[in-house]
Amino acid sequence: MITEAQQHEIVGYLLAKKMSLDVVMELHDHFCTHITELMQKDNITFDEAFASTLVAWKDDLKLHQLGNSRFIPKINKEIAAEKERKVAVHAFIAVAVVLGLLFSATNILSSAQYLVFITVFWGLAIFFPLVFLIIHIKDFLIAWQNKNLKLNAHQKSIIMLAPGYILMQNTILSFESQSRIQQLFYGSFTKIDLATLVTAPLGLLVYMVGLLSMFRFIKDFQPIKPFLHYTKA
């Protein structure tokens, strides 16, 4: 049976590898199972079983360099990349839906109705993440108190909300007239420049990545909250 002190040793080793805490938690469970099986089957000590487990996992724990000077284990890189890919895919889908709604609104709504529509859209872009933040304020405060830890893959992407909203505010959210949004969709570059054509969906995409990362951060944070005590000295 693995003791509390031995579990701390396992977690300490994994954290020293600069892994995010969600990956540490997952590997901790695998390590504990593997070590316990070895101790019972081969009648060996914890230290011997731990050493054998590290050998078995050496390929997954091999360090890989990121774009900067940081190194993280292969398994952490793969898990983080997969989670970020899923967020990006969902963000692209959300952008397509929003742009489709904007396009439909220009052809269906009157000028007055369209102005109400874009105003509501503008309000929701602020209100929705703000309400989510308030609802989950305790979780965000816990995350802030543990800011020295990488909690999960979505942690840093939340900051994209701000620049994404600024880009939207200066492009999509400034389209107060139907004619201007129609120029965007129909490619009338005599009155709307190429920069706006690019920055409008880009701003929406950046915003959606930040928003979805915010949601995913809280969802993935729930299972690791009880695990935080292992990170304390």
Coordinates of C-alpha atoms in Angstrom, one line a residue, residues 78-232:
E78 CA 0.8 15.6 -26.6
I79 CA -2.0 16.0 -24.2
A80 CA -1.8 19.8 -24.2
A81 CA -1.7 19.9 -28.0
E82 CA -4.8 17.7 -28.3
K83 CA -6.8 19.9 -25.9
E84 CA -5.7 23.1 -27.7
R85 CA -6.7 21.5 -31.0
K86 CA -10.2 20.7 -29.8
V87 CA -10.6 24.3 -28.5
A88 CA -9.4 25.7 -31.9
V89 CA -11.8 23.4 -33.8
H90 CA -14.8 24.5 -31.7
A91 CA -13.7 28.1 -32.0
F92 CA -13.7 27.9 -35.8
I93 CA -17.2 26.4 -35.7
A94 CA -18.4 29.2 -33.4
V95 CA -16.9 31.8 -35.7
A96 CA -18.7 30.3 -38.7
V97 CA -22.0 30.3 -36.8
V98 CA -21.6 33.9 -35.6
L99 CA -20.6 35.1 -39.1
G100 CA -23.5 33.2 -40.6
L101 CA -25.9 34.9 -38.1
L102 CA -24.5 38.3 -38.9
F103 CA -24.9 37.6 -42.7
S104 CA -28.5 36.4 -42.2
A105 CA -29.3 39.4 -40.0
T106 CA -28.3 41.8 -42.7
N107 CA -30.7 40.2 -45.2
I108 CA -33.7 39.5 -42.8
L109 CA -33.8 42.4 -40.3
S110 CA -34.6 46.0 -40.8
S111 CA -32.0 48.7 -40.1
A112 CA -33.6 49.3 -36.6
Q113 CA -33.8 45.6 -35.9
Y114 CA -30.2 45.0 -37.0
L115 CA -29.0 47.8 -34.7
V116 CA -30.7 46.1 -31.8
F117 CA -29.2 42.7 -32.9
I118 CA -25.6 44.0 -33.0
T119 CA -26.1 45.9 -29.7
V120 CA -27.3 42.7 -28.0
F121 CA -24.4 40.8 -29.5
W122 CA -22.0 43.5 -28.2
G123 CA -23.6 43.2 -24.7
L124 CA -23.4 39.4 -24.6
A125 CA -19.7 39.5 -25.6
I126 CA -19.0 41.4 -22.3
F127 CA -21.8 40.0 -20.1
F128 CA -21.4 36.3 -20.8
P129 CA -17.8 35.9 -19.7
L130 CA -18.3 38.3 -16.9
V131 CA -21.2 36.3 -15.4
F132 CA -19.2 33.1 -15.9
L133 CA -16.3 34.7 -14.0
I134 CA -18.6 35.8 -11.1
I135 CA -20.2 32.3 -10.9
H136 CA -16.8 30.6 -10.7
I137 CA -15.0 33.3 -8.8
K138 CA -13.9 30.9 -6.0
D139 CA -12.2 28.6 -8.6
F140 CA -10.5 31.5 -10.3
L141 CA -9.3 32.7 -6.9
I142 CA -7.9 29.3 -6.0
A143 CA -6.1 29.3 -9.4
W144 CA -4.7 32.7 -8.7
Q145 CA -3.4 31.5 -5.3
N146 CA -1.6 28.7 -7.1
K147 CA -0.4 30.8 -10.0
N148 CA 3.0 29.3 -9.7
L149 CA 1.6 26.0 -10.9
K150 CA 0.5 25.2 -14.5
L151 CA -3.0 23.8 -13.7
N152 CA -4.1 22.8 -17.2
A153 CA -3.6 23.4 -20.9
H154 CA -6.2 26.2 -21.1
Q155 CA -4.9 28.4 -18.3
K156 CA -2.9 30.9 -20.4
S157 CA -5.3 31.0 -23.4
I158 CA -8.0 32.8 -21.3
I159 CA -6.1 36.1 -21.7
M160 CA -7.0 36.0 -25.4
L161 CA -10.4 37.3 -24.4
A162 CA -9.2 40.8 -24.1
P163 CA -7.3 41.3 -27.4
G164 CA -10.1 39.4 -29.2
Y165 CA -12.8 41.7 -27.9
I166 CA -10.8 44.8 -28.8
L167 CA -10.4 43.5 -32.3
M168 CA -14.1 42.7 -32.5
Q169 CA -15.1 46.1 -31.1
N170 CA -13.1 47.8 -33.8
T171 CA -14.5 45.6 -36.6
I172 CA -17.6 43.4 -36.2
L173 CA -19.1 45.3 -33.3
S174 CA -18.7 48.6 -35.1
F175 CA -20.8 47.5 -38.0
E176 CA -23.8 49.6 -37.1
S177 CA -25.2 49.7 -40.6
Q178 CA -26.3 46.7 -42.6
S179 CA -24.6 48.0 -45.7
R180 CA -21.2 47.8 -44.1
I181 CA -21.5 44.2 -43.0
Q182 CA -22.8 43.3 -46.5
Q183 CA -19.7 44.9 -48.0
L184 CA -17.7 42.6 -45.8
F185 CA -19.5 39.4 -47.0
Y186 CA -19.8 40.4 -50.6
G187 CA -16.2 41.6 -51.0
S188 CA -16.9 45.2 -52.0
F189 CA -13.4 46.5 -51.3
T190 CA -14.2 49.9 -52.6
K191 CA -15.6 50.9 -49.3
I192 CA -14.2 48.3 -46.9
D193 CA -10.5 47.6 -46.8
L194 CA -8.7 44.3 -46.7
A195 CA -7.4 44.9 -43.2
T196 CA -11.0 44.9 -41.9
L197 CA -11.8 41.8 -43.9
V198 CA -9.0 40.0 -42.1
T199 CA -9.2 41.5 -38.6
A200 CA -13.0 41.0 -38.3
P201 CA -13.1 37.2 -38.3
L202 CA -9.6 37.1 -36.7
G203 CA -10.8 39.1 -33.7
L204 CA -13.9 36.9 -33.4
L205 CA -11.6 33.8 -33.5
V206 CA -9.2 35.1 -30.9
Y207 CA -12.2 36.0 -28.7
M208 CA -13.8 32.6 -29.1
V209 CA -10.5 30.8 -28.2
G210 CA -10.3 32.8 -25.1
L211 CA -13.9 32.2 -24.2
L212 CA -13.8 28.5 -24.8
S213 CA -10.5 28.2 -22.9
M214 CA -12.2 29.9 -20.0
F215 CA -15.0 27.3 -20.0
R216 CA -12.6 24.4 -20.5
F217 CA -10.3 25.6 -17.8
I218 CA -13.0 25.5 -15.2
K219 CA -14.3 22.1 -16.4
D220 CA -10.8 20.6 -16.3
F221 CA -10.0 22.3 -13.0
Q222 CA -12.8 20.6 -11.0
P223 CA -11.1 17.1 -10.8
I224 CA -7.7 18.5 -9.8
K225 CA -8.9 20.7 -6.9
P226 CA -8.8 17.9 -4.3
F227 CA -5.3 17.1 -5.7
L228 CA -3.8 20.5 -4.9
H229 CA -2.9 19.5 -1.3
Y230 CA -0.2 17.2 -2.8
T231 CA 1.6 20.2 -4.1
K232 CA 2.0 21.8 -0.7

